[in-house]
Coordinates of C-alpha atoms and ligand atoms in Angstrom, one line a residue:
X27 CA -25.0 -15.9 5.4
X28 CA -27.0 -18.9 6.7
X29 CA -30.2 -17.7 9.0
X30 CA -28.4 -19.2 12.2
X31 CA -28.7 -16.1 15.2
X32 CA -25.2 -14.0 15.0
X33 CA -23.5 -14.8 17.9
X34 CA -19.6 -13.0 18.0
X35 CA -17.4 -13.2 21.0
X36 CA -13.9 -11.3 21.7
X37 CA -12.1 -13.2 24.1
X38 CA -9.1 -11.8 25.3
X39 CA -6.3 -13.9 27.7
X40 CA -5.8 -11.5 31.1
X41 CA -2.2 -11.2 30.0
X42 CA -1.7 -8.2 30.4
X43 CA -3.2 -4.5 29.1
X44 CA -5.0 -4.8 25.9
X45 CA -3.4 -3.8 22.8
X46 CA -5.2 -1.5 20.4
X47 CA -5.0 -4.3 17.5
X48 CA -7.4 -6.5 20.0
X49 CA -9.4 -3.2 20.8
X50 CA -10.0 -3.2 16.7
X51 CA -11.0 -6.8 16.7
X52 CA -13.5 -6.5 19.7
X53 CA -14.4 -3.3 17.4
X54 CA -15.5 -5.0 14.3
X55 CA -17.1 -8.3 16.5
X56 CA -18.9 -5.0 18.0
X57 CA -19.8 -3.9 14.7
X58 CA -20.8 -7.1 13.0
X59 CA -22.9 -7.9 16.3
X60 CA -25.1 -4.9 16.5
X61 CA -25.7 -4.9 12.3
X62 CA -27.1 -8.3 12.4
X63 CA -29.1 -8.0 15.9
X64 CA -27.1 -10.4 17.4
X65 CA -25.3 -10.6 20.6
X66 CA -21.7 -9.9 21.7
X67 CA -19.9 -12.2 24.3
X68 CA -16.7 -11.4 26.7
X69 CA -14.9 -14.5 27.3
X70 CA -12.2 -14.6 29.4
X71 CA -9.5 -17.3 28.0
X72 CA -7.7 -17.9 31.4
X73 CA -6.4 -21.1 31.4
X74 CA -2.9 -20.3 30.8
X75 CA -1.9 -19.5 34.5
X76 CA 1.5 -18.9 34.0
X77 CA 0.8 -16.2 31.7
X78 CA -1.9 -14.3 33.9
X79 CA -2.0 -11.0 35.4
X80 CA -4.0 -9.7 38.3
X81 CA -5.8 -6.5 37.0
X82 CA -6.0 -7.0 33.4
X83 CA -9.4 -8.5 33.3
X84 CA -10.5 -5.2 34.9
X85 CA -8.3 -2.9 32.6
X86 CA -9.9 -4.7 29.9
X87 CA -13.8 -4.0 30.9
X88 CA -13.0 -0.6 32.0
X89 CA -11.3 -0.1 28.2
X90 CA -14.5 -0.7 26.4
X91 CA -16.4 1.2 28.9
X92 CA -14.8 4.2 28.1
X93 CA -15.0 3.5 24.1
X94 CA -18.5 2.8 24.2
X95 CA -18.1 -0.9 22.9
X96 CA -20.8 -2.3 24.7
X97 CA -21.4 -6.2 25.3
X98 CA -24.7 -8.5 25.9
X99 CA -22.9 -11.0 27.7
X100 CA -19.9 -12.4 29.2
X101 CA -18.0 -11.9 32.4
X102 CA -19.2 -9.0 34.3
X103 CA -22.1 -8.6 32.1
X104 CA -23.8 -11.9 32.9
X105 CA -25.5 -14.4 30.7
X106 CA -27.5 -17.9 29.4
X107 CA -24.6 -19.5 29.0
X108 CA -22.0 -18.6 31.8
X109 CA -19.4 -19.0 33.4
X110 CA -17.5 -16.8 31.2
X111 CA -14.4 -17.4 32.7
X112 CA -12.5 -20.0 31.2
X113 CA -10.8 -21.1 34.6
X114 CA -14.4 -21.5 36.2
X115 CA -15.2 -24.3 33.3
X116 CA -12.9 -27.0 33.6
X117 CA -15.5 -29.4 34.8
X118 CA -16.6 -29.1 31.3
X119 CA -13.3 -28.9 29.5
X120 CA -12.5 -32.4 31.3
X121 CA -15.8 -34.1 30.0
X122 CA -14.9 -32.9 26.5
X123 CA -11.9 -34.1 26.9
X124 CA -12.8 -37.4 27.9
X125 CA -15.0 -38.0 25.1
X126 CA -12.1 -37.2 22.7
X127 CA -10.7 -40.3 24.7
X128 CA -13.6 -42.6 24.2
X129 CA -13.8 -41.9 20.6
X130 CA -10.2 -42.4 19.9
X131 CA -9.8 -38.6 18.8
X132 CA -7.2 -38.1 21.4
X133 CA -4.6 -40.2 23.2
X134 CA -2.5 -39.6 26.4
X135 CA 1.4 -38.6 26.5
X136 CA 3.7 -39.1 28.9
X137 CA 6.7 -37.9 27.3
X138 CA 8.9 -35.2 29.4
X139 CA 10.2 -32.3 28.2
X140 CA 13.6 -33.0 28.7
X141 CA 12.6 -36.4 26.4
X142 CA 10.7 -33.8 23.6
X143 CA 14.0 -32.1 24.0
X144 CA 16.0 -35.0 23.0
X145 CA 13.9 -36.2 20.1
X146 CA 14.1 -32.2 18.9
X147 CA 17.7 -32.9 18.9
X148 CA 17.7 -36.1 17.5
X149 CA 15.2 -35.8 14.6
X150 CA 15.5 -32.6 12.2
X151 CA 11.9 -30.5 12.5
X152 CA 10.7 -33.2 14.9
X153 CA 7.1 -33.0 15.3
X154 CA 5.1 -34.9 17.4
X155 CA 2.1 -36.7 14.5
X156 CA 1.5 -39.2 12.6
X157 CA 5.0 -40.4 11.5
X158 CA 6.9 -40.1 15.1
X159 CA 3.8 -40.7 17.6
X160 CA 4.3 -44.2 17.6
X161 CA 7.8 -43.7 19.0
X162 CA 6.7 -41.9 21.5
X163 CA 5.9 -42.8 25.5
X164 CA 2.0 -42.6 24.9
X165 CA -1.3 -44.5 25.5
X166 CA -1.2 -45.6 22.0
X167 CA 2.6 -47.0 22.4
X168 CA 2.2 -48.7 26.2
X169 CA 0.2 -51.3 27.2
X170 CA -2.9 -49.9 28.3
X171 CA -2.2 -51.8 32.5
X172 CA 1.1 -49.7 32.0
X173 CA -0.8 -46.4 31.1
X174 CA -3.3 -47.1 34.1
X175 CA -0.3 -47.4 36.8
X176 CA 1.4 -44.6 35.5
X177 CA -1.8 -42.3 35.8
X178 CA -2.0 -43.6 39.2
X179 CA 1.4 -42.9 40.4
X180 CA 0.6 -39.5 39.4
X181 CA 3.1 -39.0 36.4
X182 CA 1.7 -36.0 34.7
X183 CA 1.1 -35.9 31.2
X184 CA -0.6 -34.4 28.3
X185 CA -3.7 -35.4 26.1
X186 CA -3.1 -34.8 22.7
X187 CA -5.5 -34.6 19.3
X188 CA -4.7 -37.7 16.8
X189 CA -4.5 -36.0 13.7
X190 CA -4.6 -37.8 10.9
X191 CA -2.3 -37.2 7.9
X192 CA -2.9 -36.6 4.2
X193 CA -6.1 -34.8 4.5
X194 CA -7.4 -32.0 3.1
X195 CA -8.4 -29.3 5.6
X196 CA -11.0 -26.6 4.4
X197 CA -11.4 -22.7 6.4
X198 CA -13.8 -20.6 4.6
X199 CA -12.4 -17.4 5.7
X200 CA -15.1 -14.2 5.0
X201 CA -11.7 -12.3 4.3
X202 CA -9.5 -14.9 2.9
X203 CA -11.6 -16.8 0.9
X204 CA -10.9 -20.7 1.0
X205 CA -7.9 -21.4 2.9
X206 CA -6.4 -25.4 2.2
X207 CA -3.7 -26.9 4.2
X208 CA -3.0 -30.7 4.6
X209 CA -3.4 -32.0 8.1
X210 CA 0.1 -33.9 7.8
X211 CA 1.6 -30.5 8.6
X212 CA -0.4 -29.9 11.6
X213 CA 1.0 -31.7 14.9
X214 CA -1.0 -33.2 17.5
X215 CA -1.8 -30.5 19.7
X216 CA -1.4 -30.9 23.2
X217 CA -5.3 -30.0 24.4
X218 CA -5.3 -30.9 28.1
X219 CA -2.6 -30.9 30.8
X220 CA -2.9 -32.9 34.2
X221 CA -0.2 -31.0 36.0
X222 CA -2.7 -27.6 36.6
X223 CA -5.8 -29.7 35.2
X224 CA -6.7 -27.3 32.9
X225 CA -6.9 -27.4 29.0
X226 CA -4.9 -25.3 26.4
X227 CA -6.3 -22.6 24.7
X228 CA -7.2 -24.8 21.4
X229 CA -9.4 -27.1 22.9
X230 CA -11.3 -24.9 25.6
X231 CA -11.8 -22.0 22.9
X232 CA -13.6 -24.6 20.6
X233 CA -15.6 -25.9 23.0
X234 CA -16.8 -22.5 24.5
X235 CA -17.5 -21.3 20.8
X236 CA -19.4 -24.6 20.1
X237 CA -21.7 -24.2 23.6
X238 CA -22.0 -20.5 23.1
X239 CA -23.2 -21.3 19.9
X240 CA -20.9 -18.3 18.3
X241 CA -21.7 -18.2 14.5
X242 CA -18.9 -16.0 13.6
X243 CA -15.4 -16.3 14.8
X244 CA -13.5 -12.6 13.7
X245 CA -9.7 -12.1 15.9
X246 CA -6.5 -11.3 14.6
X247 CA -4.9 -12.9 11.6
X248 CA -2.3 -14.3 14.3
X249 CA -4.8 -16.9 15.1
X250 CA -5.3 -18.0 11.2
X251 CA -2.8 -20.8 11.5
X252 CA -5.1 -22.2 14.4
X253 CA -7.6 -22.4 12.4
X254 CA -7.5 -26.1 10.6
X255 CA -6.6 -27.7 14.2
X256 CA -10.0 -25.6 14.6
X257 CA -11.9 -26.9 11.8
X258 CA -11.0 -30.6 12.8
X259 CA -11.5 -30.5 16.4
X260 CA -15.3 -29.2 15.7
X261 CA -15.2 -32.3 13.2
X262 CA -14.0 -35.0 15.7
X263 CA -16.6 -33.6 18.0
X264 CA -19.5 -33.8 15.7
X265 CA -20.0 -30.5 15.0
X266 CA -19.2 -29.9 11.8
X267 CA -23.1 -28.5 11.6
X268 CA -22.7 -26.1 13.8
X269 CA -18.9 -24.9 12.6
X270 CA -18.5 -20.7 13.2
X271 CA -17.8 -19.0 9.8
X272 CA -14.1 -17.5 10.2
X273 CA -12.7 -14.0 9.6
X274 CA -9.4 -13.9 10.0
X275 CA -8.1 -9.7 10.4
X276 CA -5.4 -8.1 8.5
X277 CA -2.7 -7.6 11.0
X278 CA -1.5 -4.0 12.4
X279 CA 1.4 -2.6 10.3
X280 CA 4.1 -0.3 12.2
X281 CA 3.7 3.3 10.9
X282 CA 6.8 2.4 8.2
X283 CA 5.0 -0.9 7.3
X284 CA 7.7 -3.0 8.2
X285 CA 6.2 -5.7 10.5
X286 CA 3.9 -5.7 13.3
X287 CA 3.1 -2.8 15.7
X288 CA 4.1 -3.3 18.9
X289 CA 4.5 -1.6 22.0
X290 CA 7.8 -0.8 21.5
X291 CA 7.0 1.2 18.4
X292 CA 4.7 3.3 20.6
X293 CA 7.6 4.0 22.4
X294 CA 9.6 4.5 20.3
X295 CA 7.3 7.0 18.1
X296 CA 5.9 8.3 21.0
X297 CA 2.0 7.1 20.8
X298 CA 0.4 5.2 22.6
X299 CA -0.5 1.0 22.1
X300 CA -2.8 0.7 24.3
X301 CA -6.5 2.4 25.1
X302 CA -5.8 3.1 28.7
X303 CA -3.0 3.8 30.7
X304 CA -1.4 0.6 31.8
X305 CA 1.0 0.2 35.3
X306 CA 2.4 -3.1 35.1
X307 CA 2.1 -4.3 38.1
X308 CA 5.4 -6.5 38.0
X309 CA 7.8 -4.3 36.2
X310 CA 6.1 -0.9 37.8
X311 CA 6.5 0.6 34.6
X312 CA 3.6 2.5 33.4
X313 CA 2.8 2.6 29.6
X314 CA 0.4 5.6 28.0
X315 CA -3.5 5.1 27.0
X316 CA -5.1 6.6 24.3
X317 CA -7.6 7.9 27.4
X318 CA -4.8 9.8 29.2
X319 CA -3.3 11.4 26.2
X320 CA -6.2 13.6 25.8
X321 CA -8.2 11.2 23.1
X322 CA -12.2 11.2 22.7
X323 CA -13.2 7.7 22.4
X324 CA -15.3 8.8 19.4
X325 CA -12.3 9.3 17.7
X326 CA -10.5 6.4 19.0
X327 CA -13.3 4.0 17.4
X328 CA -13.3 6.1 14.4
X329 CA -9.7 5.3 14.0
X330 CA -9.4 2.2 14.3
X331 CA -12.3 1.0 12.3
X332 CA -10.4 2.3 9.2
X333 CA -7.7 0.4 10.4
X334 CA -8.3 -2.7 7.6
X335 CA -11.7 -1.4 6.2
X336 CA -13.4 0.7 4.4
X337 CA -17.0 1.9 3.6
X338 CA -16.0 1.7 -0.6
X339 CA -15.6 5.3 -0.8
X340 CA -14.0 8.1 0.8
X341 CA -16.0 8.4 3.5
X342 CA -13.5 9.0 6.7
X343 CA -15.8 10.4 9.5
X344 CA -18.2 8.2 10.5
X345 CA -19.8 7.7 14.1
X346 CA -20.4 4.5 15.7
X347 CA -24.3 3.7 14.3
X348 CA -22.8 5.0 11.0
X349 CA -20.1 2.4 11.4
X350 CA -22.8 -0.4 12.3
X351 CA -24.9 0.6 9.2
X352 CA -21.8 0.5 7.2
X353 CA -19.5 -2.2 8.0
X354 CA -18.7 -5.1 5.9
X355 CA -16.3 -8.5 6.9
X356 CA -16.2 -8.9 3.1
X357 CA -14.6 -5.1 2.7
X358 CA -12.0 -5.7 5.4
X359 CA -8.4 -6.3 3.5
X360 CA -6.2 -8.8 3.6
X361 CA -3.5 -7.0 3.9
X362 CA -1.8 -5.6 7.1
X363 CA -2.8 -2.4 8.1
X364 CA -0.3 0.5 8.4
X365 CA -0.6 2.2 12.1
X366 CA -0.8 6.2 10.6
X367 CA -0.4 8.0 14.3
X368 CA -0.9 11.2 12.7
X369 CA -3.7 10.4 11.0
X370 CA -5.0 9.6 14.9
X371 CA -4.3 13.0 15.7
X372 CA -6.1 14.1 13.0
X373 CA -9.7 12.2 13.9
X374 CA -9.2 13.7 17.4
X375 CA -8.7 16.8 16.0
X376 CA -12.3 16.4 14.2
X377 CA -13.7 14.7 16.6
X378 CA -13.0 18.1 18.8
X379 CA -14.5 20.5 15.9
X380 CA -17.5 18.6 15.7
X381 CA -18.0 18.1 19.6
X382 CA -20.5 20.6 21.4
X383 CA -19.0 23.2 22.9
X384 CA -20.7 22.8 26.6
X385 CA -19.2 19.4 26.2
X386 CA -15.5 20.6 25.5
X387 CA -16.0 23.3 28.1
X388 CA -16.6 20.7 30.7
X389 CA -13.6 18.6 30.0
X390 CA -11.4 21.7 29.6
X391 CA -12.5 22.8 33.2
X392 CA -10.7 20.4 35.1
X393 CA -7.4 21.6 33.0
X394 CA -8.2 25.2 34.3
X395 CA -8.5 24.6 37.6
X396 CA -5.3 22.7 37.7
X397 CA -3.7 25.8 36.4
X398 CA -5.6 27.7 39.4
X399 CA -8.5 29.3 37.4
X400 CA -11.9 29.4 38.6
X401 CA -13.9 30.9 34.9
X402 CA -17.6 30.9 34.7
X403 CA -18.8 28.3 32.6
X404 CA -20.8 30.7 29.9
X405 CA -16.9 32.5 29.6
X406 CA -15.3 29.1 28.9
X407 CA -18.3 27.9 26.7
X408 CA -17.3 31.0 24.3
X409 CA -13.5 30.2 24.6
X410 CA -13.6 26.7 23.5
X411 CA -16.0 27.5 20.9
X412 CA -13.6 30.4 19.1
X413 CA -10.6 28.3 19.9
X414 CA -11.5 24.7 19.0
X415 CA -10.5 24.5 15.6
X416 CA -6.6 25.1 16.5
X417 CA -6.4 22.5 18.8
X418 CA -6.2 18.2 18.4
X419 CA -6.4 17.9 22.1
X420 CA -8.4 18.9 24.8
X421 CA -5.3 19.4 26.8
X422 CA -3.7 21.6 24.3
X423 CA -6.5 23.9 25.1
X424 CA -4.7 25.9 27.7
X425 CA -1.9 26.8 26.2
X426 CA -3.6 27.8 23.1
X427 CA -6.3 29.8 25.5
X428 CA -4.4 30.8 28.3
X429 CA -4.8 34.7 27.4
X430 CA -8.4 34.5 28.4
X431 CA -7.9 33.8 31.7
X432 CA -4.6 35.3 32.8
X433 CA -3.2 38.5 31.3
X434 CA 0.0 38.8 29.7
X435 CA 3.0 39.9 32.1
X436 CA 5.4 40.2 29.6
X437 CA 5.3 40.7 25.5
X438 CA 6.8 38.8 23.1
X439 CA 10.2 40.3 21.8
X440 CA 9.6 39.7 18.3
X441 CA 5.9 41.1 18.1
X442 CA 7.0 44.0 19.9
X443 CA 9.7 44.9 17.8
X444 CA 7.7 44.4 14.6
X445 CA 4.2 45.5 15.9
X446 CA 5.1 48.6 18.7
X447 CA 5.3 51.3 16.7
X448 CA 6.5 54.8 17.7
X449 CA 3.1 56.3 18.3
X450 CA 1.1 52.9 19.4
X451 CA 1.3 53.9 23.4
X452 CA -0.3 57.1 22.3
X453 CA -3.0 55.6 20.2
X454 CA -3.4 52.5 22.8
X455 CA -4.0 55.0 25.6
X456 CA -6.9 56.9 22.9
X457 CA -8.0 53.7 22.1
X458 CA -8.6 52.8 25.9
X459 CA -10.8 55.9 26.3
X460 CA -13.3 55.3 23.7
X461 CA -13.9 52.0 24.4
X462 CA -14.4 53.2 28.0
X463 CA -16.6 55.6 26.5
X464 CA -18.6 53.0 24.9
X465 CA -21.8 52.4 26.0
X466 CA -22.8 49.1 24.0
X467 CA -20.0 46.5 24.4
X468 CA -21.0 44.1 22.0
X469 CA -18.7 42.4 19.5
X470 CA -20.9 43.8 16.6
X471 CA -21.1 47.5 18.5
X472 CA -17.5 47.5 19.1
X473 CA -16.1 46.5 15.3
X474 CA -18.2 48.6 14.2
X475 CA -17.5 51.9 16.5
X476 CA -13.5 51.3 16.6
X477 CA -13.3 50.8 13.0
X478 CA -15.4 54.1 12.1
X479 CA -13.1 55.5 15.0
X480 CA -9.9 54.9 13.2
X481 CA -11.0 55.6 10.0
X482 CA -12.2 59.1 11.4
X483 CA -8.8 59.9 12.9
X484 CA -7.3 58.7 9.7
X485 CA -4.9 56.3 11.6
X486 CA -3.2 53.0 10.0
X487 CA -5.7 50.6 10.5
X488 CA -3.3 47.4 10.7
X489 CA -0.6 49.3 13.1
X490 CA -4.0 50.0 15.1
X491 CA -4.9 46.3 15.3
X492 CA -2.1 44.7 15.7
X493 CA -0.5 46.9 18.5
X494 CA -4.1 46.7 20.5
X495 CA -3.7 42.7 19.3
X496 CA 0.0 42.8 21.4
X497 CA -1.4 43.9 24.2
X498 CA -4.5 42.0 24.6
X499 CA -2.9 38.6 24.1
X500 CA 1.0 39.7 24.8
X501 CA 2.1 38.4 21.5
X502 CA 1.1 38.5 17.7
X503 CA -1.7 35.1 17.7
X504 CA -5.3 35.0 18.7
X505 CA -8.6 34.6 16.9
X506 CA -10.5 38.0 16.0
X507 CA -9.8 40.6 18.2
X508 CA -13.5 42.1 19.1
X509 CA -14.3 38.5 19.9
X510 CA -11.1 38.7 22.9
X511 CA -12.4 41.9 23.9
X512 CA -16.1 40.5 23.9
X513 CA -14.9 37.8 26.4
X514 CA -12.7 39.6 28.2
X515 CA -15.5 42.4 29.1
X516 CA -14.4 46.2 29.1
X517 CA -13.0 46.9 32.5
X518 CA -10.8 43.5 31.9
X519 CA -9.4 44.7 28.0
X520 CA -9.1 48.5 29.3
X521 CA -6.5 47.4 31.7
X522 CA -4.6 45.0 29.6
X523 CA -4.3 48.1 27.3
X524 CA -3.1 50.9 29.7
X525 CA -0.9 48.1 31.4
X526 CA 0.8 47.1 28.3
X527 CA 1.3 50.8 27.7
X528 CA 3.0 51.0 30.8
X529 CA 5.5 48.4 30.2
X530 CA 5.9 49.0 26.8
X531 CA 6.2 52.4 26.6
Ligands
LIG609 N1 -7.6 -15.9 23.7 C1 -7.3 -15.5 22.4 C2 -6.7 -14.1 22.4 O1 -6.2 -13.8 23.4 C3 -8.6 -15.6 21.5 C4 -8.3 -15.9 20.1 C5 -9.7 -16.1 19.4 O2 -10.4 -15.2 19.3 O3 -9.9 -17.3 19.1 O4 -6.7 -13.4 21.5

C-alpha cells in the first residue's frame, strides 16, 4: 500500500432504506478506516432526483448509529472538505464538466430519446461510441453556430465522455486482482444533464473521490463494471496520480445461493433486509429491521463481517476492535456470499450469552412492563442470568421466563398426567411445611435440607422433584429448581405449592 493517508467513503443514494449488503460495505470501509488511522466519509450521492426519497438520508444515519459504525466526516458529521451532499455541489460538478469540454474529453448531445429509441431499433446493440457518434445529433456532428443556437433556444441535452476505442483499460482490484477490459466496449456515458442541471452519478462520484482525496474505493461488486469508465475519467482529468485503489465486494447470495438477496427473499424467508425498520413512505408498507426484531447490533456487525471474509481460521466471534485488528481487503472472496439467516440467529444468540446480565435485564424490562409486571431489578438481574442461555432474542425472554413473575393458573395436561402421581398432593403439602419451617432460605440451604429431607422419609426423589417442579412452573421445563424457589422467595413458592395442590388434587 502506497503511504498516501487512508481516506474510504460509503456513499449511499437516498433511495430508499438501506439494505444490509450496503450496511456490510459501509462495514468493511469502517473497518479498513479505523485499522489504518484513516478517516471515514458519508457522502450523499443525490443527484438522481427522480429516484429520491424523503427520509432515507435520516434512516440511513440513524442505521449506523445504532450499529456503532461511526464516521469522521460527511453529511451530518461535518468536515474539511464539505458539502457532503452531492445536490449542494453542482457548482463544482459544472466546472468539471466544463473542463471535460475544453479539453475535448467530452462533447454535447442533443439527441432525444424518442431518436435513441429509433437508432436502438434501427441498429442491432446500438451503442452510442466511437463507431455510431458521428451519426449522431452532437457537438462533434453540427456546426459549432448550430450547437450555440440550439443551447440558446434551450434544447436540453446531455454531455457525454469521448471514449476512445481499442484501448486497454487497467483496474487493480485489492479482491480481483487485475481486471482488463477494452474501452471499445464501454459507451460514452452520458455525465451531465441540462434538463435538472445536475450530473450523473459517474462523473460527480469521481470528482468527489478525486477532491476528497479517498485512497480506497471498497462498494459492492455491482459497481465493478463502472469501474474502467472510472479509471478513464480520473485519466482525462489528470489524475491518474492520485487514482483510489479499488475493492470491488463479493455480492450477497440468497440463503439457497441462487442469485442475489433481495428484499423479497426476506420476505419470503421471513428475515429481515434491512437494519431498521423501514415505512415506505409512498407505498405505506412497512418492512422489518434487524433493530425491531430483537437484534443486538453487536451481533448484527458480527454477522455481517463474515459475510465475504474471514480472519484465516475459524475464528467466528469477534467484536468490533477485534474485527479492526483483524480484517483484511486481501482475505475478502470473490465469490458471492450466501445470506445464512440462521446462522444470524445464532450470533444473536451469542451475543445474548456473552452480554452482562444488568444489561439484558434492562432491555427485558420494557418487555415486562408491557406484559403489566413491575419486578425489582436485582429479581430480573437473577432471571435473565439463569435463563439467557435458552433464548436468541431478547424478546423471547418472556415467554421463556414468564413463571417468575406470574404463577401458573393452569398445569399442563401432559406433565400432569406423567408427573402427578397418586401421593404427590400429600407429599407437596409436607413439602410446603418444611420449607416453611426453614429458617435459611438460601439456594445452597435449601438443596441441601430438601434433599436430606427426602432421603430421610425415604421418598422417590425424582417423583419428589418433578411433581414440586409442576407446580412451581405449571408444566415440566425450567432451569434448576432451588434456583426458582431462590427467586421466587418462600412465601411466593409455598403458595404456588398448596395452590397447585388445590387444583390438582
Ligand atoms: N451511490 C452509489 C451507491 O448507491 C455509490 C457507489 C460507489 O461507492 O461508488 O451505492
Amino acid at each position: 500500500m502506497s503511504d498516501r493517508k487512508v481516506r474510504v467513503r460509503f456513499a449511499p443514494s437516498p433511495t430508499g432504506a438501506l439494505h444490509i449488503g450496503g450496511v456490510r460495505t459501509a462495514l468493511y470501509n469502517y473497518l479498513f478506516a479505523r485499522q489504518h488511522g484513516g478517516d471515514l466519509i458519508f457522502r450523499i450521492e443525490d443527484t438522481d432526483s427522480n429516484r429520491f426519497v424523503p427520509g432515507a438520508e435520516e434512516y440511513i444515519i440513524e442505521s449506523f448509529r445504532w450499529l456503532g459504525i461511526k464516521f469522521d466526516e460527511g453529511v451530518s458529521f461535518g468536515g474539511e472538505y464539505g458539502p457532503y451532499r452531492q445536490s449542494e455541489r453542482r457548482d463544482i460538478y459544472k466546472k468539471h464538466v466544463d473542463v471535460l469540454m475544453k479539453t475535448g474529453r467530452a462533447y454535447i448531445a442533443f439527441d432525444t430519446p424518442e431518436e435513441l429509441d429509433a437508432k436502438r431499433k434501427e441498429v442491432a446493440n446500438f451503442q452510442y461510441d466511437a463507431s455510431t457518434r458521428m451519426g449522431m445529433r452532437n457537438s462533434l456532428t453540427l456546426p459549432k453556430e448550430e450547437v450555440d443556437a440550439l443551447i440558446a433556444e434551450g434544447k436540453q441535452y446531455v454531455v457525454r465522455f469521448k471514449i476512445e476505442p481499442n484501448e486497454e483499460v487497467h483496474v487493480h482490484d485489492i479482491i480481483r486482482g487485475e481486471v482488463i477490459v477494452n474501452s471499445s466496449v464501454l459507451d460514452d456515458k452520458v455525465l451531465y444533464k441540462s434538463a435538472d442541471e445536475l450530473p450523473t452519478y459517474h462523473l460527480a462520484n469521481i470528482v468527489d473521490d478525486h477532491l476528497m482525496e479517498v485512497s480506497h474505493v471498497i462498494r459492492g461488486e455491482e459497481w465493478l463494471p463502472s469501474a474502467p469508465l472510472h479509471v478513464l475519467l480520473y485519466r482525462a482529468f489528470g489524475w491518474e496520480d492520485t487514482m483510489p485503489e479499488f475493492a470491488h465486494l463479493p455480492l450477497l447470495l440468497k440463503p439457497d445461493g441462487n442469485g442475489k438477496l433481495s428484499k423479497r427473499d426476506g420476505d419470503r424467508l421471513g428475515f429481515p433486509v434491512f437494519p431498521l425498520e423501514w415505512h415506505d413512505p409512498k407505498s405505506g408498507d412497512v418492512s422489518s429491521g434487524y433493530r425491531e426484531s430483537g437484534y443486538l447490533p453487536e451481533a448484527v456487525i458480527n454477522f455481517l463481517a463474515l459475510l465475504g471474509w474471514n480472519p484465516g481460521n475459524n475464528q467466528e466471534i469477534m467484536s468490533i476492535d477485534e474485527l479492526v485488528q483483524l480484517f483484511d481487503l486481501k482475505h475478502c472472496s470473490k465469490a458471492g456470499a450466501k445470506f445464512d439467516y440462521e446462522k444470524g440467529k445464532w450470533f444473536n444468540h451469542e451475543y445474548i450469552m456473552k452480554k452482562d446480565n444488568t444489561e439484558l435485564a434492562e432491555l427485558f424490562m420494557p418487555i415486562l412492563k408491557a406484559n403489566g409486571i413491575e419486578a425489582p431489578m436485582d429479581k430480573v438481574v437473577t432471571v435473565v442470568g439463569l435463563m439467557k442461555d435458552r433464548v436468541s432474542f431478547v424478546k423471547d425472554l418472556w415467554e421463556t421466563c414468564k413463571f417468575f413473575f406470574v404463577a401458573p393458573t393452569e398445569y399442563d395436561e401432559k406433565t400432569r398426567k406423567k408427573r402427578w402421581k397418586e401421593d404427590s398432593p400429600a407429599h407437596m403439602l409436607e413439602l410446603a411445611d418444611f420449607l416453611e419451617a426453614l429458617e435459611d432460605f438460601s439456594v445452597e440451604n435449601q438443596e441441601k435440607a430438601v434433599m436430606a429431607w427426602i432421603a430421610e422419609k425415604g421418598y422417590h426423589l425424582g417423583n419428589v422433584m418433578n411433581a414440586f417442579r409442576l407446580t412451581l412452573v405449571g408444566e415440566g421445563k425450567g432451569p434448576h429448581i432451588f434456583d426458582i424457589t431462590g427467586v421466587l422467595g418462600k412465601e411466593e413458592s409455598l403458595r404456588r405449592i398448596r395452590r397447585a395442590v388445590e387444583v390438582l388434587k
